Short mmCIF file of C-alpha atoms in Angstrom, two decimals:
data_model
loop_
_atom_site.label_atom_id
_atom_site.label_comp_id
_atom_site.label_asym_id
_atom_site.label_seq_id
_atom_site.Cartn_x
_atom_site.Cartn_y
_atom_site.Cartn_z
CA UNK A 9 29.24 -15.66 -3.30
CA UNK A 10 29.17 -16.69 -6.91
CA UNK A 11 28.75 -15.56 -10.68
CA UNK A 12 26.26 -15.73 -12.37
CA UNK A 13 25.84 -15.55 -16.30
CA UNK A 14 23.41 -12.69 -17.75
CA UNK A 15 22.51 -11.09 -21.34
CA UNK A 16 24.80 -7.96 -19.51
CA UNK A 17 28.04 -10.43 -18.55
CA UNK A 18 29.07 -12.26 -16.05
CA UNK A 19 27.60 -10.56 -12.66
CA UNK A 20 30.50 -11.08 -9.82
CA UNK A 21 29.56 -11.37 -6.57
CA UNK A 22 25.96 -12.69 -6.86
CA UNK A 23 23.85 -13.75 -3.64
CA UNK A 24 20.27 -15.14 -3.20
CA UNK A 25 20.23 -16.20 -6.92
CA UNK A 26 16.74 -16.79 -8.55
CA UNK A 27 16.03 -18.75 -11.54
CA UNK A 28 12.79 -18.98 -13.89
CA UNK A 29 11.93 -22.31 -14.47
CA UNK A 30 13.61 -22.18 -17.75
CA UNK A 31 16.81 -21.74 -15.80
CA UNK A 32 17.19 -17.59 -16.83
CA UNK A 33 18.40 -15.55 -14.36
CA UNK A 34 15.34 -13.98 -12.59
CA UNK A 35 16.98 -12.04 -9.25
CA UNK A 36 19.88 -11.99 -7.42
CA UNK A 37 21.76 -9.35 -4.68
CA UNK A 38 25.45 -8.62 -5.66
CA UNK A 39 27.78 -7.71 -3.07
CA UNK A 40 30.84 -6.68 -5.24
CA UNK A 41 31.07 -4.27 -8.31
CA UNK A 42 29.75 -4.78 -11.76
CA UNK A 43 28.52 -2.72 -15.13
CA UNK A 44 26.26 -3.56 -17.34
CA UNK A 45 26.19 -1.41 -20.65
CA UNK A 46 22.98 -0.24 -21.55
CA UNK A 47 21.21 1.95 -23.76
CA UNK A 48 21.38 4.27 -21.08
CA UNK A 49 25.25 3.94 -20.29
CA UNK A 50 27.30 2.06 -18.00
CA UNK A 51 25.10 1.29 -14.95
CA UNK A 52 26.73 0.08 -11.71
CA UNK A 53 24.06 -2.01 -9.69
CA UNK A 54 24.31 -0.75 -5.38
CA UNK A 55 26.70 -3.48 -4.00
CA UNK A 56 28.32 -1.67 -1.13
CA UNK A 57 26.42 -0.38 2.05
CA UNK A 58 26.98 3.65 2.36
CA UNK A 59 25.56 3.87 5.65
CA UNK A 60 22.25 4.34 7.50
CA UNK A 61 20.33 5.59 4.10
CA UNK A 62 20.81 2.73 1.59
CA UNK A 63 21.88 -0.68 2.50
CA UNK A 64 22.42 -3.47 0.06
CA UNK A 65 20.16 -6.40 -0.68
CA UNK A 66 17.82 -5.18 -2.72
CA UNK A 67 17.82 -7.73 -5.41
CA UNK A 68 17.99 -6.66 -9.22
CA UNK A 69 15.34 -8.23 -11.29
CA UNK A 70 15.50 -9.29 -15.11
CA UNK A 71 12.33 -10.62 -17.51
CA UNK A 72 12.40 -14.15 -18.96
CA UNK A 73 13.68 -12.77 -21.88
CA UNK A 74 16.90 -11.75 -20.06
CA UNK A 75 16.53 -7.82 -20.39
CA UNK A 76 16.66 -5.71 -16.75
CA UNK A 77 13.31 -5.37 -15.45
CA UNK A 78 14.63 -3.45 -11.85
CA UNK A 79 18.12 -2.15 -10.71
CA UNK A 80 19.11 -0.38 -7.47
CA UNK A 81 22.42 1.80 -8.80
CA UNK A 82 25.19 2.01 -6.43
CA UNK A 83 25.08 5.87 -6.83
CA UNK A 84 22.99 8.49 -8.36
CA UNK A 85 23.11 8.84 -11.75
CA UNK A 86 22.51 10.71 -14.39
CA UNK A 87 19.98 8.78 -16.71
CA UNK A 88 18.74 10.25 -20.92
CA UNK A 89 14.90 10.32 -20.86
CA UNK A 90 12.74 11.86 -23.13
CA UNK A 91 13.04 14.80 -21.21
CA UNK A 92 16.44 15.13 -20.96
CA UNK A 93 18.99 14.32 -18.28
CA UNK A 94 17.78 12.78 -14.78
CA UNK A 95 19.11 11.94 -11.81
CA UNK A 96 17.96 7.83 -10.81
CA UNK A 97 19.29 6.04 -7.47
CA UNK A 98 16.44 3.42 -9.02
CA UNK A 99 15.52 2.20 -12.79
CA UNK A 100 12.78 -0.21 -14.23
CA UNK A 101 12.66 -1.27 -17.33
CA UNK A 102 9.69 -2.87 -19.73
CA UNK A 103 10.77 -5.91 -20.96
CA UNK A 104 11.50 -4.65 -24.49
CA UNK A 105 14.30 -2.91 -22.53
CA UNK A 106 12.74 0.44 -22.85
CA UNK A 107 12.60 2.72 -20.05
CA UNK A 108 9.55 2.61 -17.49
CA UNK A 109 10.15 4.46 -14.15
CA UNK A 110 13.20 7.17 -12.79
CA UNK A 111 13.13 7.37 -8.97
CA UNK A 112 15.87 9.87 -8.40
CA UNK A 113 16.24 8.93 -4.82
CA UNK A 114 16.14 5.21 -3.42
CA UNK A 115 16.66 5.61 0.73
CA UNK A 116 15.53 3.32 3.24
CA UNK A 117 13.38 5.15 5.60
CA UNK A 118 14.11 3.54 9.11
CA UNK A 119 13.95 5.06 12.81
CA UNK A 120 17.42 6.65 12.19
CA UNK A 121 16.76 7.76 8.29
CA UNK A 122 13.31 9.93 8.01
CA UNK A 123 11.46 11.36 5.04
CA UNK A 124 12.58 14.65 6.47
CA UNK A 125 16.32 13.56 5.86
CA UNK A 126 15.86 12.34 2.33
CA UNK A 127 13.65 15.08 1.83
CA UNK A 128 16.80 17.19 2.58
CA UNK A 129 18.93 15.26 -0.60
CA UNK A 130 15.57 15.63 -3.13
CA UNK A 131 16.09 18.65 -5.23
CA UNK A 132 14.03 20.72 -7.55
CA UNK A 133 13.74 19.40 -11.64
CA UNK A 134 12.63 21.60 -13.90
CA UNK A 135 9.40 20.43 -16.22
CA UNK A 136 8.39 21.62 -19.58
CA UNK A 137 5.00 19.70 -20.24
CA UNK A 138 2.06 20.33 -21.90
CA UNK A 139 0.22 21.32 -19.24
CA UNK A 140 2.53 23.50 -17.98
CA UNK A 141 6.11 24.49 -16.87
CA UNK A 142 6.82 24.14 -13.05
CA UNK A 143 10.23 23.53 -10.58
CA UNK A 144 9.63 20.77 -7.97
CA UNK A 145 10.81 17.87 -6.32
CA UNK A 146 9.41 14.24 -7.06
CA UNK A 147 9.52 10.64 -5.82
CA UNK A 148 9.38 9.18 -8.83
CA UNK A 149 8.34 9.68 -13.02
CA UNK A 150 7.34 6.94 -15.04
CA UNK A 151 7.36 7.07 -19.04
CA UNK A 152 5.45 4.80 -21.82
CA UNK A 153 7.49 2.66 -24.03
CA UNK A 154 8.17 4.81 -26.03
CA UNK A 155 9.70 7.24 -24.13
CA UNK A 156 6.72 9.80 -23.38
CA UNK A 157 6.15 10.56 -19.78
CA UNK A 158 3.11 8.69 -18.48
CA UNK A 159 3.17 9.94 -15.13
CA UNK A 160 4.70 12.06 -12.27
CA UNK A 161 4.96 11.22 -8.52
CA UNK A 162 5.45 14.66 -6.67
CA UNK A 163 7.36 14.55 -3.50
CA UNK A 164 4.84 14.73 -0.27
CA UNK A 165 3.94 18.93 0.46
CA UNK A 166 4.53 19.37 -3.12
CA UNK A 167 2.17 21.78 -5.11
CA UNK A 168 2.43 22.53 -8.74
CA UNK A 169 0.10 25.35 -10.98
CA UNK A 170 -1.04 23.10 -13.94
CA UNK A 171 -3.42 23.85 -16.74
CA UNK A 172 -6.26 21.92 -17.09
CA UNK A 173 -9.40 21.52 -19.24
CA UNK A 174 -10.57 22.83 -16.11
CA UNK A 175 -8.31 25.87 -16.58
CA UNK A 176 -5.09 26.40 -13.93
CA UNK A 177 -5.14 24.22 -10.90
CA UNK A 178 -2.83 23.44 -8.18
CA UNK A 179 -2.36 19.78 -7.66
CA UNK A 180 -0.28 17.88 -5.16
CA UNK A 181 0.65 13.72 -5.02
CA UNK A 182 0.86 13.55 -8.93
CA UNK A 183 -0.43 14.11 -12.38
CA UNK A 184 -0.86 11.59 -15.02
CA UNK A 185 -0.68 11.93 -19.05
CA UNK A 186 -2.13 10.10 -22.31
CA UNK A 187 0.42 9.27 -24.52
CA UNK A 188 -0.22 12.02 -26.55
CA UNK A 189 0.86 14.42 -23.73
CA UNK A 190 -2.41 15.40 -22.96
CA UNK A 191 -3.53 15.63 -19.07
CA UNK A 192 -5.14 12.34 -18.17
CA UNK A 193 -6.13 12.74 -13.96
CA UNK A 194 -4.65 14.91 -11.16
CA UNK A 195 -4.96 15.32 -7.50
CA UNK A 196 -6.32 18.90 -6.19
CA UNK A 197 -4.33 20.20 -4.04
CA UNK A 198 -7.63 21.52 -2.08
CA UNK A 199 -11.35 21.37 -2.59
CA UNK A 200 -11.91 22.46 -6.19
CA UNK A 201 -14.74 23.43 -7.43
CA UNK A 202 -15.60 20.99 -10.90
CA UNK A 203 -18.94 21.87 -13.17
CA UNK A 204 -20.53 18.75 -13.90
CA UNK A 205 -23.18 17.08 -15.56
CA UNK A 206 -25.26 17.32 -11.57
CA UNK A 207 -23.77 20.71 -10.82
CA UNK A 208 -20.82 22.45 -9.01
CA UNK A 209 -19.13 19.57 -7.35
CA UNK A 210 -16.48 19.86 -4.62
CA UNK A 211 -13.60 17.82 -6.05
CA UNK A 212 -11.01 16.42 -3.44
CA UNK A 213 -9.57 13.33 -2.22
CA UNK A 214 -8.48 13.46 1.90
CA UNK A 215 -7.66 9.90 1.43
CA UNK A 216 -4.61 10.09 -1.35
CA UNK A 217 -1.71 8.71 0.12
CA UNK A 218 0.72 10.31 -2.20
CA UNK A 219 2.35 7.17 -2.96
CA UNK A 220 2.72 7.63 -6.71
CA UNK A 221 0.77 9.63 -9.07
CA UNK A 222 -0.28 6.84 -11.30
CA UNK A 223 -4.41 7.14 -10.48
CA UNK A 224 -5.42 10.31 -9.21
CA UNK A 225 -9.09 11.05 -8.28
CA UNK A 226 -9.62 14.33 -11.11
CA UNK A 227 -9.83 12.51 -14.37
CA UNK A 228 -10.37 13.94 -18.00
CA UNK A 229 -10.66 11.93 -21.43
CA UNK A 230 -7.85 12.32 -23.90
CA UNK A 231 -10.41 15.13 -25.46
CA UNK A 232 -10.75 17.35 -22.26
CA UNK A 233 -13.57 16.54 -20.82
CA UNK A 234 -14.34 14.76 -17.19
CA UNK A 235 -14.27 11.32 -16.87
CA UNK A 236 -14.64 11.17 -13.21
CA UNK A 237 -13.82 12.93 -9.37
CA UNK A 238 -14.27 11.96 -6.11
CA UNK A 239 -16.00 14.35 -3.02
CA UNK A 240 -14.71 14.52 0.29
CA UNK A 241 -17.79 16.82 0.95
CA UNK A 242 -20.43 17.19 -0.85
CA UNK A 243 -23.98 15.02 -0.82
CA UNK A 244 -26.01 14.04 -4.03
CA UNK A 245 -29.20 13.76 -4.13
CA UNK A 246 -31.14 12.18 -7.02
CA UNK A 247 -34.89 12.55 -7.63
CA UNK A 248 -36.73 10.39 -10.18
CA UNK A 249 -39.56 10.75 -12.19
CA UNK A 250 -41.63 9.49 -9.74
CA UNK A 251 -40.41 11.36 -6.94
CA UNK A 252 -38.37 8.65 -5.26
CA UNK A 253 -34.71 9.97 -4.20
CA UNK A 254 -31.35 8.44 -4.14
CA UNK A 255 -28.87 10.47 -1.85
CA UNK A 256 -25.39 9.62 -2.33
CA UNK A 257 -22.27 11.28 0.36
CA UNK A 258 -19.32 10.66 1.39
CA UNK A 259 -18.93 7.91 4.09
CA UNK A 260 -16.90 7.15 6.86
CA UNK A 261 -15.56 4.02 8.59
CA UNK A 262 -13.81 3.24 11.92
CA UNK A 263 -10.21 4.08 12.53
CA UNK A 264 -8.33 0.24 12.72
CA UNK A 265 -6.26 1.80 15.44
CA UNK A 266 -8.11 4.30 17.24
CA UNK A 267 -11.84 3.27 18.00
CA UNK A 268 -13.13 6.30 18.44
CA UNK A 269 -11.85 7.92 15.34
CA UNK A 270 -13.29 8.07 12.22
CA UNK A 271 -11.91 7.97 8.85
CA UNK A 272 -13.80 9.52 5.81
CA UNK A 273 -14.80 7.72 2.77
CA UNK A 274 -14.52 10.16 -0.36
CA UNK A 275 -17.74 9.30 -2.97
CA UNK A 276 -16.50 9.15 -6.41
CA UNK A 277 -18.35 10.41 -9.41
CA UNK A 278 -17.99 9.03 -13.00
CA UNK A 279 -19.61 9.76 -15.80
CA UNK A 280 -19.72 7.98 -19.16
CA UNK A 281 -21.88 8.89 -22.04
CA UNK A 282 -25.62 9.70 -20.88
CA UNK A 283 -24.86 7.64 -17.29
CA UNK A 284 -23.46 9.00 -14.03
CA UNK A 285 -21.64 6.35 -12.01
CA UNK A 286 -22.13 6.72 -8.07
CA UNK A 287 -19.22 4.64 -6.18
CA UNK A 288 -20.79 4.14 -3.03
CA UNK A 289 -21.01 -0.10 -1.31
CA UNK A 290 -20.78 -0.71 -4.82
CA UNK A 291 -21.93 1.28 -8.19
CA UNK A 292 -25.02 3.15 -8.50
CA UNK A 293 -26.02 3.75 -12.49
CA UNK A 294 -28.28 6.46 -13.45
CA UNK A 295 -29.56 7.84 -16.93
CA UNK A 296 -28.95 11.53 -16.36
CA UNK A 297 -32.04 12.45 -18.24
CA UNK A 298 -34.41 10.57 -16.12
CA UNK A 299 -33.05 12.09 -12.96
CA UNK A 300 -33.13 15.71 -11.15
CA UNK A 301 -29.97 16.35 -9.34
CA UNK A 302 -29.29 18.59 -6.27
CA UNK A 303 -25.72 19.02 -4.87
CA UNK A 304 -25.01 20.47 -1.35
CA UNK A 305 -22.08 20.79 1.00
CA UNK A 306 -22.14 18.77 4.31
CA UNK A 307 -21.95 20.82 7.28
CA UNK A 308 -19.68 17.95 8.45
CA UNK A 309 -17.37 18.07 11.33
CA UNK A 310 -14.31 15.59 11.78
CA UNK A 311 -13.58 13.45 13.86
CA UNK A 312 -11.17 11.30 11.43
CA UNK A 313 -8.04 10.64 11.34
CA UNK A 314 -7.07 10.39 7.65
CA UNK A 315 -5.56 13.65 6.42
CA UNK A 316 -3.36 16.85 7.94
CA UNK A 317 -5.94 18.50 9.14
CA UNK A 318 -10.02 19.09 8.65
CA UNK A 319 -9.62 22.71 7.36
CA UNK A 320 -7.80 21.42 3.91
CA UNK A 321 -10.61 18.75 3.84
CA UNK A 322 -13.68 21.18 4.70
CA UNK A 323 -14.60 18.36 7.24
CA UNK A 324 -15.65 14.65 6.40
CA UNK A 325 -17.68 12.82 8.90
CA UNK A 326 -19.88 13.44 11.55
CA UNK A 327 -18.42 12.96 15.14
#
């Protein structure tokens, strides 16, 4: 082991060093203490295995500039945001130094540490947003630079009562804001029903991971109104001046580890200006006003293996 110089001090105990070709520090694992004063206090970097949940060797990161761009902490702590107080077991930092993401809990899931046992150490946070004031437990929030929150990562079974230009909707996996504070995309919670430009479409994604709540499929303009959706159920059909139709539905696709499985394909839906966008082997444009539209529900029954269960998805693909 070695030190190593950086724009915090000297880091003691420094493994697996990485340098940018300019010879700044880019990454290194540390395997004794350290603190490095921040704007957000003291910070101790994770240096000391505390069993089967968090291990170290997870490097800490820095820009070219010097500044932290990721840090494991040793121990959860209590981090100032823009909200107020949070609890971070992992930080990361734009280069500017400002703050970018909070992940309150940082365990390594393994066959003797499950999501159900970290699940048991994530508690509620309280939220006072525009869109709403709700209690629940998340993976992970990320803010802009300058300090508004951006977006929020809900931990997985998760629903919160937001409202919407839509009006109040339950979302799970994670909402996402425009700087201003105003709602920028969500993830329904269940098929929603969303008036568009075609109709009454049945909004829902079966196929969000709940990774991080960055992109979901519901999305509005900073103004309110919809940007975009995708289907998990429901066919459009597009008829032409002419008479010639275009039907559009959600797909589906072989299982990679069950062949005779299917896994659905949601359709998504944009719209932009006097043009609907159909996301389907590619992207469909249409002029609205040169087109008829007719939305139904498929009957479908599934055989697929990409959600909890074919009830919350109202069915995807055809056996």
């Amino acid at each position: 082991m070695s030190e190593v110089v950086s724009r915090y001090g000297i880091i003691k105990g420094a493994a697996h060093i990485d340098l940018y070709p300019g010879g700044s520090l880019r990454s290194c694992v540390v395997t004794e203490p350290n603190e490095f004063l921040t704007p957000f206090g003291a910070l101790v970097p994770l240096h000391q295995d505390n069993g089967i949940r968090r291990k170290p060797g997870k490097p800490i990161t820095f820009y070219p500039n010097g500044c932290l761009k990721n840090l494991p902490l040793q121990a959860q702590t209590d981090i100032p945001t823009s909200l107020g107080m949070m609890p971070a077991e992992y930080l990361a930092f734009y280069e500017d130094g400002s703050l970018h993401r909070v992940f309150p809990l940082d365990g390594r899931l393994s066959g003797y540490w499950t999501e159900e046992d970290e699940g048991e150490l994530a508690r509620k946070m309280d939220f006072q947003l525009p869109c709403g004031i709700f209690e629940t437990r998340i993976i992970g929030i990320q803010f802009y630079p300058r300090g508004s929150v951006k977006s929020i990562t809900l931990w997985p079974g998760e629903v919160i009562s937001v409202n919407s230009p839509l009006g109040p909707l339950e979302v799970r996996t994670g909402i996402s804001f425009y700087p201003g504070g105003r709602l920028k995309s969500l993830e329904p919670a269940r098929p929603t029903t969303v008036q568009t430009p075609l109709g009454a479409i049945q909004a829902y994604n079966c196929r969000s991971l709940g990774l991080n709540g960055d992109a979901n499929s519901l999305c509005f303009s900073e103004e309110g109104t919809l940007v975009s959706l995708m289907t998990s159920s429901d066919e459009i059909e597009l008829t032409g001046k002419n008479g010639e139709k275009h039907p559009f539905r959600p797909g589906c696709e072989q299982n990679l580890f069950n062949p005779e499985a299917l896994d659905p394909i949601p359709l998504k839906v944009e719209f932009a200006g006097n043009k609907v966008l159909l996301h389907q082997n590619g992207v469909r444009e249409f002029n609205l006003q040169d087109y008829a539209f007719a939305v139904k529900s498929q009957n479908l029954q599934a055989g697929c293996s990409g959600c909890a269960s074919c009830a919350d998805c109202a069915g995807h693909c055809e056996s």
